[in-house]
Amino acid sequence: MHVVIVHPEQWNGGSDRCTVALIRHFVSQGHRVTWLTTMIDEYWKNHTFDGVEIREVGWKLHPGDWWSQNVALGWHMVFSNLNPDVAIIDHSASCVPMIKWRFPQCKILFYCHFPQQLVTPSRFFLYRWYAQLIGIVEEELFSQIDQIFVNSNFTATQFCKVMPNIEKNKVRVVYPPCDIDWIVSESEKPISRAQRARNEVYTFLSMNRFWPEKRLDIIVEAASILKRRGYNLRVQLAGSVMPHIPESRIYYELLQKMTEELDVSDMVSFIPSPSDRVKFQLYQQCDTALYTPPNEHFGIVPIEALDQRRPVIVCDSGGPAETVLEDITGTKIAKPCGELLAEAMLHHMNKRDWPELDTEEGYAKQRHRLETEFSTRGFCGNIDRAIAEMMGNLDISTTEPSAPVMETIVHQPIATEVYAKQQQKHPAALSRRAHA
């Protein structure tokens, strides 16, 4: 079978790791795999993609504008010598009509990380008209797709809200693979905090790319609040700085300035663009992971942290609300707020034992859940079954049993009341948020 994967901008996020998982899976099954992309980040320069034909269409397009990038990749397919049986697309459905016209026999599977009309930035005047146009035509584009996967119940809810006319039986919730790093980095086995030397100072780790919507600023605020109360702690802000995108670089510099203004430079340190090996070393060294974006589509970081046996503090919205169990594997705050985060961080500093992560018996339960719902094996198994259904009589075998398809059931647990108190209005903090 000839599989073409259309994925613009290969950075180092959850969607990019989905692409890597798909490539390696289809190659391992002996299929011909062609990967179309507009850019591959330096992060992947040392990774080998044996058995895959990579076509990097190096057109000068606006970073993050997946609509125009997938149009460009679609045109490349139209005038190429490719003849795909299956096309797997993500980010934008803008290339679907071209592929359907040029390759009428080709089945299309779309992995929706979030509806593009909800993530396209408004930016300035002309771009707003462009973004509105995307919203108008996106539902029509998705109606031409054979199978649609979404990455969480939260995304499924938002998808059905903005595209109500799409057939519900075409939409499935399939969590993305979160153990891909073990494949590419061969990291060490996870160890609990009880199995390693205790940190002299309680250490929090944020593993997220530097981007305004990730709300890393509330971590700096929380550190400042706790310092004023007399607590000693350590905060590490690790993640990708995307040099091609001005918003990422500006936000990174703003956070550094913010630590100086709030006098927490002695507590907060920055680790830009860590390698896989360094990333998992940081997980093992920390006591609690922080994940602060609200309404995150899925959020791969909480799963990585739980896999590494570390409790997580997240916002009680979006995908993380589905993956973190309140006061069992972590804590949820009602909204992104420095005061609420400080309270949750203090709770973790006082709660030294997390049996579901620290003990072997408790971790075995969590590990089973992770392997069932969030593994590469389960993800690729769902892909295989969807393709087999689309192709009719095509038999696609998997080497191992995979996870069952998730039902689209919306479940948003409520954060405990202690972490949902009213946010205090600090003029300086509001000014910083507005600047961010």
Short mmCIF file of C-alpha atoms in Angstrom, two decimals:
data_model
loop_
_atom_site.label_atom_id
_atom_site.label_comp_id
_atom_site.label_asym_id
_atom_site.label_seq_id
_atom_site.Cartn_x
_atom_site.Cartn_y
_atom_site.Cartn_z
CA MET A 1 0.00 0.00 0.00
CA HIS A 2 1.23 3.50 -0.81
CA VAL A 3 0.65 5.86 2.14
CA VAL A 4 1.20 9.61 1.76
CA ILE A 5 1.46 11.63 4.95
CA VAL A 6 0.79 15.37 4.62
CA HIS A 7 2.14 17.20 7.65
CA PRO A 8 3.34 20.82 7.31
CA GLU A 9 6.06 22.20 9.59
CA GLN A 10 7.73 19.37 11.49
CA TRP A 11 8.59 21.02 14.81
CA ASN A 12 8.83 19.20 18.15
CA GLY A 13 5.27 19.07 19.46
CA GLY A 14 2.61 16.45 19.98
CA SER A 15 1.33 16.58 16.39
CA ASP A 16 4.87 16.18 15.07
CA ARG A 17 5.38 13.09 17.19
CA CYS A 18 2.16 11.64 15.79
CA THR A 19 3.74 12.00 12.36
CA VAL A 20 6.90 10.21 13.47
CA ALA A 21 4.83 7.39 14.98
CA LEU A 22 2.85 6.95 11.74
CA ILE A 23 5.96 6.97 9.57
CA ARG A 24 7.73 4.34 11.63
CA HIS A 25 4.58 2.21 11.90
CA PHE A 26 3.81 2.07 8.18
CA VAL A 27 7.46 1.52 7.26
CA SER A 28 7.67 -1.37 9.74
CA GLN A 29 4.66 -2.99 8.03
CA GLY A 30 6.33 -2.86 4.64
CA HIS A 31 4.23 -0.13 3.03
CA ARG A 32 5.61 2.52 0.73
CA VAL A 33 5.58 5.78 2.70
CA THR A 34 5.92 9.30 1.30
CA TRP A 35 6.04 12.24 3.68
CA LEU A 36 5.19 15.72 2.39
CA THR A 37 6.17 18.68 4.56
CA THR A 38 7.18 22.32 4.20
CA MET A 39 9.90 22.30 6.85
CA ILE A 40 11.76 19.94 9.19
CA ASP A 41 13.16 21.56 12.31
CA GLU A 42 16.79 21.16 13.39
CA TYR A 43 15.54 19.11 16.34
CA TRP A 44 15.13 16.12 14.01
CA LYS A 45 18.45 16.47 12.19
CA ASN A 46 20.03 13.52 14.02
CA HIS A 47 17.00 11.24 13.70
CA THR A 48 16.91 8.73 10.89
CA PHE A 49 13.77 8.08 8.87
CA ASP A 50 14.80 4.89 7.09
CA GLY A 51 12.39 3.55 4.51
CA VAL A 52 10.46 6.77 3.97
CA GLU A 53 10.60 9.14 1.00
CA ILE A 54 10.71 12.69 2.37
CA ARG A 55 9.61 15.49 0.07
CA GLU A 56 10.34 18.79 1.73
CA VAL A 57 8.57 21.46 -0.33
CA GLY A 58 10.68 24.48 0.57
CA TRP A 59 8.30 27.25 -0.40
CA LYS A 60 8.52 30.52 1.50
CA LEU A 61 5.23 30.56 3.39
CA HIS A 62 4.18 32.20 6.65
CA PRO A 63 5.15 29.98 9.63
CA GLY A 64 2.07 28.57 11.29
CA ASP A 65 -0.21 29.25 8.32
CA TRP A 66 -1.15 25.63 7.75
CA TRP A 67 -3.93 26.49 5.32
CA SER A 68 -1.61 27.85 2.64
CA GLN A 69 1.07 25.28 3.44
CA ASN A 70 -1.26 22.33 2.88
CA VAL A 71 -2.50 23.98 -0.32
CA ALA A 72 1.12 24.04 -1.48
CA LEU A 73 1.62 20.39 -0.50
CA GLY A 74 -1.63 19.46 -2.26
CA TRP A 75 -0.49 21.12 -5.48
CA HIS A 76 2.79 19.24 -5.21
CA MET A 77 0.84 15.98 -5.06
CA VAL A 78 -1.31 16.95 -8.05
CA PHE A 79 1.71 17.46 -10.31
CA SER A 80 3.82 14.64 -8.87
CA ASN A 81 4.34 11.03 -9.86
CA LEU A 82 2.67 9.81 -6.68
CA ASN A 83 -0.30 7.45 -6.76
CA PRO A 84 -1.40 6.99 -3.13
CA ASP A 85 -3.85 4.44 -1.81
CA VAL A 86 -4.25 6.37 1.45
CA ALA A 87 -3.49 9.96 2.41
CA ILE A 88 -3.19 10.92 6.08
CA ILE A 89 -3.49 14.67 6.65
CA ASP A 90 -3.42 16.91 9.67
CA HIS A 91 -3.63 20.61 10.65
CA SER A 92 -5.63 21.79 7.62
CA ALA A 93 -8.07 20.20 5.17
CA SER A 94 -7.30 22.82 2.50
CA CYS A 95 -5.62 20.23 0.25
CA VAL A 96 -8.47 17.70 0.34
CA PRO A 97 -10.36 18.82 -2.82
CA MET A 98 -7.19 18.69 -4.91
CA ILE A 99 -6.29 15.21 -3.68
CA LYS A 100 -9.82 13.91 -4.22
CA TRP A 101 -9.88 15.34 -7.75
CA ARG A 102 -6.43 14.08 -8.76
CA PHE A 103 -6.63 10.69 -6.97
CA PRO A 104 -10.33 9.72 -6.81
CA GLN A 105 -9.50 6.22 -5.55
CA CYS A 106 -7.42 7.56 -2.65
CA LYS A 107 -8.95 7.30 0.81
CA ILE A 108 -8.33 10.22 3.16
CA LEU A 109 -7.93 10.03 6.92
CA PHE A 110 -7.65 13.33 8.77
CA TYR A 111 -6.21 13.60 12.28
CA CYS A 112 -7.73 16.74 13.76
CA HIS A 113 -5.68 18.29 16.56
CA PHE A 114 -8.22 21.15 16.65
CA PRO A 115 -10.52 22.82 14.09
CA GLN A 116 -8.39 25.32 12.21
CA GLN A 117 -10.98 28.06 12.42
CA LEU A 118 -10.52 27.99 16.20
CA VAL A 119 -6.72 28.16 16.17
CA THR A 120 -6.06 30.55 13.29
CA PRO A 121 -4.75 33.75 14.93
CA SER A 122 -6.68 36.94 14.21
CA ARG A 123 -3.55 39.05 13.77
CA PHE A 124 -4.20 42.21 11.74
CA PHE A 125 -6.97 43.51 9.46
CA LEU A 126 -6.55 41.54 6.23
CA TYR A 127 -5.67 38.33 8.04
CA ARG A 128 -8.98 38.46 9.94
CA TRP A 129 -10.90 38.18 6.65
CA TYR A 130 -8.64 35.29 5.72
CA ALA A 131 -9.37 33.54 9.04
CA GLN A 132 -13.13 34.03 8.61
CA LEU A 133 -12.95 32.52 5.13
CA ILE A 134 -11.36 29.40 6.62
CA GLY A 135 -14.27 29.06 9.03
CA ILE A 136 -16.81 29.33 6.21
CA VAL A 137 -15.33 26.60 4.00
CA GLU A 138 -13.81 24.24 6.59
CA GLU A 139 -16.99 22.23 7.14
CA GLU A 140 -17.38 21.65 3.39
CA LEU A 141 -13.78 20.41 3.19
CA PHE A 142 -14.28 17.96 6.07
CA SER A 143 -17.41 16.58 4.42
CA GLN A 144 -15.15 15.16 1.66
CA ILE A 145 -12.94 13.25 4.12
CA ASP A 146 -13.49 9.51 4.61
CA GLN A 147 -12.50 9.24 8.28
CA ILE A 148 -11.82 11.90 10.94
CA PHE A 149 -9.87 11.30 14.13
CA VAL A 150 -9.83 13.88 16.94
CA ASN A 151 -7.32 13.86 19.78
CA SER A 152 -9.63 14.21 22.82
CA ASN A 153 -13.24 14.42 23.91
CA PHE A 154 -12.74 18.16 24.33
CA THR A 155 -11.67 18.49 20.68
CA ALA A 156 -14.59 16.31 19.62
CA THR A 157 -17.00 18.65 21.40
CA GLN A 158 -15.50 21.74 19.77
CA PHE A 159 -15.37 20.04 16.37
CA CYS A 160 -19.05 19.09 16.44
CA LYS A 161 -19.97 22.56 17.67
CA VAL A 162 -18.40 24.42 14.73
CA MET A 163 -19.12 21.71 12.13
CA PRO A 164 -22.52 20.30 13.12
CA ASN A 165 -23.35 18.91 9.67
CA ILE A 166 -20.46 16.44 9.57
CA GLU A 167 -21.68 12.85 9.97
CA LYS A 168 -21.04 11.81 13.55
CA ASN A 169 -20.06 8.28 12.59
CA LYS A 170 -17.06 9.69 10.71
CA VAL A 171 -15.61 11.25 13.88
CA ARG A 172 -13.69 9.16 16.42
CA VAL A 173 -11.74 10.11 19.53
CA VAL A 174 -8.27 8.57 19.35
CA TYR A 175 -5.67 9.82 21.80
CA PRO A 176 -2.28 10.58 20.22
CA PRO A 177 0.75 8.42 21.06
CA CYS A 178 2.67 9.63 24.08
CA ASP A 179 5.46 7.05 24.27
CA ILE A 180 7.11 8.04 20.99
CA ASP A 181 10.05 9.53 22.91
CA TRP A 182 10.98 6.12 24.18
CA ILE A 183 11.32 4.99 20.58
CA VAL A 184 13.56 7.85 19.44
CA SER A 185 15.62 8.44 22.60
CA GLU A 186 15.88 5.04 24.31
CA SER A 187 15.59 6.75 27.66
CA GLU A 188 16.06 5.04 30.99
CA LYS A 189 13.27 3.27 32.84
CA PRO A 190 11.04 5.63 34.86
CA ILE A 191 11.91 5.86 38.55
CA SER A 192 9.71 7.13 41.35
CA ARG A 193 10.72 9.93 43.65
CA ALA A 194 11.06 7.37 46.43
CA GLN A 195 13.71 5.51 44.41
CA ARG A 196 16.03 8.48 43.94
CA ALA A 197 17.73 10.90 46.28
CA ARG A 198 15.39 13.50 47.71
CA ASN A 199 15.82 17.02 46.34
CA GLU A 200 17.11 19.55 48.82
CA VAL A 201 14.61 22.05 47.40
CA TYR A 202 11.22 21.06 45.99
CA THR A 203 11.57 21.22 42.20
CA PHE A 204 8.83 22.05 39.69
CA LEU A 205 9.28 21.45 35.96
CA SER A 206 7.37 23.06 33.11
CA MET A 207 7.94 21.24 29.82
CA ASN A 208 6.26 23.29 27.12
CA ARG A 209 7.17 25.31 24.09
CA PHE A 210 7.50 29.02 24.66
CA TRP A 211 4.29 30.39 23.25
CA PRO A 212 1.87 33.01 24.72
CA GLU A 213 -1.13 30.66 24.77
CA LYS A 214 0.79 28.24 27.01
CA ARG A 215 0.54 30.77 29.86
CA LEU A 216 3.97 30.15 31.33
CA ASP A 217 3.76 33.64 32.82
CA ILE A 218 1.52 32.39 35.63
CA ILE A 219 4.32 30.04 36.72
CA VAL A 220 6.63 33.01 37.21
CA GLU A 221 3.85 34.83 39.08
CA ALA A 222 3.24 31.81 41.32
CA ALA A 223 6.95 31.56 42.11
CA SER A 224 6.94 35.24 43.09
CA ILE A 225 3.89 34.75 45.34
CA LEU A 226 5.45 31.79 47.13
CA LYS A 227 8.76 33.59 47.55
CA ARG A 228 6.99 36.53 49.21
CA ARG A 229 5.37 34.06 51.59
CA GLY A 230 8.80 32.75 52.56
CA TYR A 231 8.84 29.44 50.70
CA ASN A 232 11.96 28.12 49.01
CA LEU A 233 11.50 26.20 45.77
CA ARG A 234 12.98 25.67 42.34
CA VAL A 235 11.23 26.13 39.00
CA GLN A 236 12.62 24.98 35.64
CA LEU A 237 11.03 26.29 32.44
CA ALA A 238 12.06 23.94 29.65
CA GLY A 239 10.75 23.81 26.09
CA SER A 240 11.20 24.69 22.48
CA VAL A 241 11.99 28.21 21.35
CA MET A 242 10.91 28.44 17.71
CA PRO A 243 13.27 30.93 16.06
CA HIS A 244 11.21 31.17 12.85
CA ILE A 245 8.13 32.39 14.72
CA PRO A 246 8.46 35.86 16.30
CA GLU A 247 5.78 35.21 18.94
CA SER A 248 7.84 32.38 20.43
CA ARG A 249 11.08 34.34 20.64
CA ILE A 250 9.36 37.46 22.01
CA TYR A 251 7.50 35.49 24.67
CA TYR A 252 10.71 33.75 25.76
CA GLU A 253 12.44 37.10 26.18
CA LEU A 254 9.40 38.53 27.99
CA LEU A 255 9.45 35.69 30.52
CA GLN A 256 13.13 36.25 31.20
CA LYS A 257 12.46 39.93 31.81
CA MET A 258 9.50 39.03 34.02
CA THR A 259 11.67 36.86 36.31
CA GLU A 260 13.97 39.82 36.86
CA GLU A 261 11.12 42.25 37.54
CA LEU A 262 9.52 39.89 40.07
CA ASP A 263 12.89 39.06 41.65
CA VAL A 264 12.70 35.30 41.12
CA SER A 265 15.79 34.82 38.96
CA ASP A 266 17.28 32.80 41.81
CA MET A 267 14.31 30.42 41.71
CA VAL A 268 13.37 30.24 38.03
CA SER A 269 15.75 28.89 35.38
CA PHE A 270 15.30 28.50 31.60
CA ILE A 271 16.24 25.44 29.55
CA PRO A 272 15.54 26.24 25.87
CA SER A 273 15.02 23.41 23.37
CA PRO A 274 16.27 20.43 25.43
CA SER A 275 17.06 17.15 23.71
CA ASP A 276 14.97 14.04 24.41
CA ARG A 277 17.58 12.67 26.76
CA VAL A 278 17.84 15.92 28.69
CA LYS A 279 14.06 16.21 28.77
CA PHE A 280 13.59 12.88 30.51
CA GLN A 281 16.46 13.59 32.87
CA LEU A 282 14.59 16.73 33.90
CA TYR A 283 11.41 14.70 34.47
CA GLN A 284 13.32 12.32 36.74
CA GLN A 285 14.96 15.15 38.67
CA CYS A 286 11.75 17.10 39.34
CA ASP A 287 9.12 16.52 42.02
CA THR A 288 6.07 17.90 40.19
CA ALA A 289 5.38 18.82 36.57
CA LEU A 290 3.46 21.96 35.59
CA TYR A 291 1.24 22.29 32.53
CA THR A 292 -0.53 25.65 32.41
CA PRO A 293 -2.28 26.19 29.04
CA PRO A 294 -6.10 26.45 29.33
CA ASN A 295 -8.38 24.59 26.91
CA GLU A 296 -5.44 22.65 25.53
CA HIS A 297 -6.59 20.37 22.70
CA PHE A 298 -4.94 17.30 24.24
CA GLY A 299 -1.64 17.97 26.01
CA ILE A 300 1.09 15.36 25.68
CA VAL A 301 3.19 16.71 28.57
CA PRO A 302 0.93 15.48 31.42
CA ILE A 303 1.05 11.96 29.95
CA GLU A 304 4.84 12.07 29.69
CA ALA A 305 5.08 13.26 33.29
CA LEU A 306 2.72 10.56 34.57
CA ASP A 307 4.66 7.96 32.62
CA GLN A 308 7.76 9.22 34.43
CA ARG A 309 5.87 8.84 37.74
CA ARG A 310 5.54 12.53 38.50
CA PRO A 311 2.33 14.27 39.63
CA VAL A 312 1.10 17.11 37.42
CA ILE A 313 -0.65 20.42 37.97
CA VAL A 314 -2.91 21.35 35.04
CA CYS A 315 -5.80 23.65 34.17
CA ASP A 316 -9.19 22.02 34.58
CA SER A 317 -10.15 22.36 30.93
CA GLY A 318 -9.46 20.72 27.59
CA GLY A 319 -7.60 17.45 27.19
CA PRO A 320 -5.60 17.56 30.46
CA ALA A 321 -8.86 17.48 32.42
CA GLU A 322 -9.43 14.02 30.90
CA THR A 323 -5.97 12.63 31.61
CA VAL A 324 -5.13 13.85 35.13
CA LEU A 325 -7.03 12.37 38.10
CA GLU A 326 -7.69 14.94 40.83
CA ASP A 327 -5.47 14.39 43.91
CA ILE A 328 -4.56 10.92 42.62
CA THR A 329 -2.13 11.71 39.81
CA GLY A 330 -2.17 15.48 40.10
CA THR A 331 -4.11 18.66 40.74
CA LYS A 332 -6.39 20.81 38.58
CA ILE A 333 -6.80 24.56 38.91
CA ALA A 334 -10.00 26.23 37.73
CA LYS A 335 -8.26 28.71 35.40
CA PRO A 336 -4.79 30.01 34.52
CA CYS A 337 -4.08 32.25 37.48
CA GLY A 338 -0.86 32.83 39.41
CA GLU A 339 -2.64 32.75 42.78
CA LEU A 340 -4.45 29.49 42.08
CA LEU A 341 -1.27 27.91 40.77
CA ALA A 342 0.66 29.03 43.86
CA GLU A 343 -1.95 27.34 46.09
CA ALA A 344 -1.71 24.13 44.08
CA MET A 345 2.10 24.20 44.15
CA LEU A 346 2.03 24.65 47.92
CA HIS A 347 -0.34 21.67 48.17
CA HIS A 348 2.20 19.55 46.28
CA MET A 349 5.05 20.74 48.49
CA ASN A 350 3.09 19.63 51.55
CA LYS A 351 1.75 16.38 50.02
CA ARG A 352 4.89 14.30 49.83
CA ASP A 353 3.29 10.96 48.92
CA TRP A 354 1.48 10.08 45.71
CA PRO A 355 0.83 6.33 46.10
CA GLU A 356 -0.51 5.87 42.55
CA LEU A 357 2.85 7.05 41.21
CA ASP A 358 5.34 6.36 44.00
CA THR A 359 4.49 2.72 44.76
CA GLU A 360 5.02 -0.13 42.31
CA GLU A 361 1.46 -1.41 42.78
CA GLY A 362 -0.09 2.01 42.20
CA TYR A 363 2.11 2.78 39.22
CA ALA A 364 1.24 -0.56 37.62
CA LYS A 365 -2.40 0.60 37.46
CA GLN A 366 -1.46 3.93 35.91
CA ARG A 367 0.96 2.26 33.51
CA HIS A 368 -1.79 -0.06 32.28
CA ARG A 369 -4.02 2.96 31.65
CA LEU A 370 -1.26 4.78 29.78
CA GLU A 371 -0.44 1.76 27.62
CA THR A 372 -4.11 1.15 26.84
CA GLU A 373 -5.20 4.68 25.97
CA PHE A 374 -2.08 6.68 25.11
CA SER A 375 0.42 4.30 23.52
CA THR A 376 1.86 4.22 20.03
CA ARG A 377 0.61 0.65 19.70
CA GLY A 378 -2.98 1.67 20.44
CA PHE A 379 -2.80 4.77 18.23
CA CYS A 380 -1.43 2.88 15.23
CA GLY A 381 -3.91 0.05 15.79
CA ASN A 382 -6.78 2.52 15.51
CA ILE A 383 -5.24 3.94 12.33
CA ASP A 384 -4.99 0.42 10.87
CA ARG A 385 -8.62 -0.41 11.63
CA ALA A 386 -9.84 2.87 10.14
CA ILE A 387 -7.87 2.27 6.93
CA ALA A 388 -9.13 -1.31 6.70
CA GLU A 389 -12.70 -0.03 6.98
CA MET A 390 -12.14 2.66 4.35
CA MET A 391 -10.45 0.28 1.91
CA GLY A 392 -13.12 -2.39 2.28
CA ASN A 393 -11.48 -5.70 1.44
CA LEU A 394 -7.94 -4.60 2.32
CA ASP A 395 -6.56 -6.66 5.21
CA ILE A 396 -4.15 -4.74 7.42
CA SER A 397 -2.60 -6.84 10.14
CA THR A 398 -1.11 -5.53 13.37
CA THR A 399 1.62 -7.28 15.27
CA GLU A 400 0.02 -6.62 18.67
CA PRO A 401 -3.50 -5.99 19.95
CA SER A 402 -4.40 -2.34 20.09
CA ALA A 403 -6.55 -0.15 22.28
CA PRO A 404 -10.29 0.09 21.64
CA VAL A 405 -11.68 3.12 19.87
CA MET A 406 -12.64 5.79 22.37
CA GLU A 407 -16.26 6.87 22.47
CA THR A 408 -17.03 10.54 22.06
CA ILE A 409 -18.21 11.24 25.59
CA VAL A 410 -17.53 14.64 27.06
CA HIS A 411 -16.32 14.48 30.64
CA GLN A 412 -14.89 17.58 32.30
CA PRO A 413 -14.19 16.94 36.01
CA ILE A 414 -14.55 19.93 38.30
CA ALA A 415 -11.51 21.20 40.19
CA THR A 416 -11.70 21.02 43.95
CA GLU A 417 -13.07 24.15 45.53
CA VAL A 418 -9.84 25.04 47.31
CA TYR A 419 -8.19 25.75 43.94
CA ALA A 420 -11.13 27.71 42.51
CA LYS A 421 -11.11 30.84 44.64
CA GLN A 422 -11.58 34.22 42.99
CA GLN A 423 -8.56 35.68 41.26
CA GLN A 424 -7.25 38.83 42.90
CA LYS A 425 -6.80 41.79 40.60
CA HIS A 426 -3.20 42.99 40.68
CA PRO A 427 -2.68 45.88 38.25
CA ALA A 428 0.95 44.93 37.58
CA ALA A 429 0.03 41.32 36.86
CA LEU A 430 -2.82 42.36 34.56
CA SER A 431 -0.44 44.64 32.70
CA ARG A 432 2.01 41.80 32.17
CA ARG A 433 -0.76 39.49 30.90
CA ALA A 434 -1.92 42.15 28.46
CA HIS A 435 1.65 42.58 27.25
CA ALA A 436 2.01 38.82 26.82
#
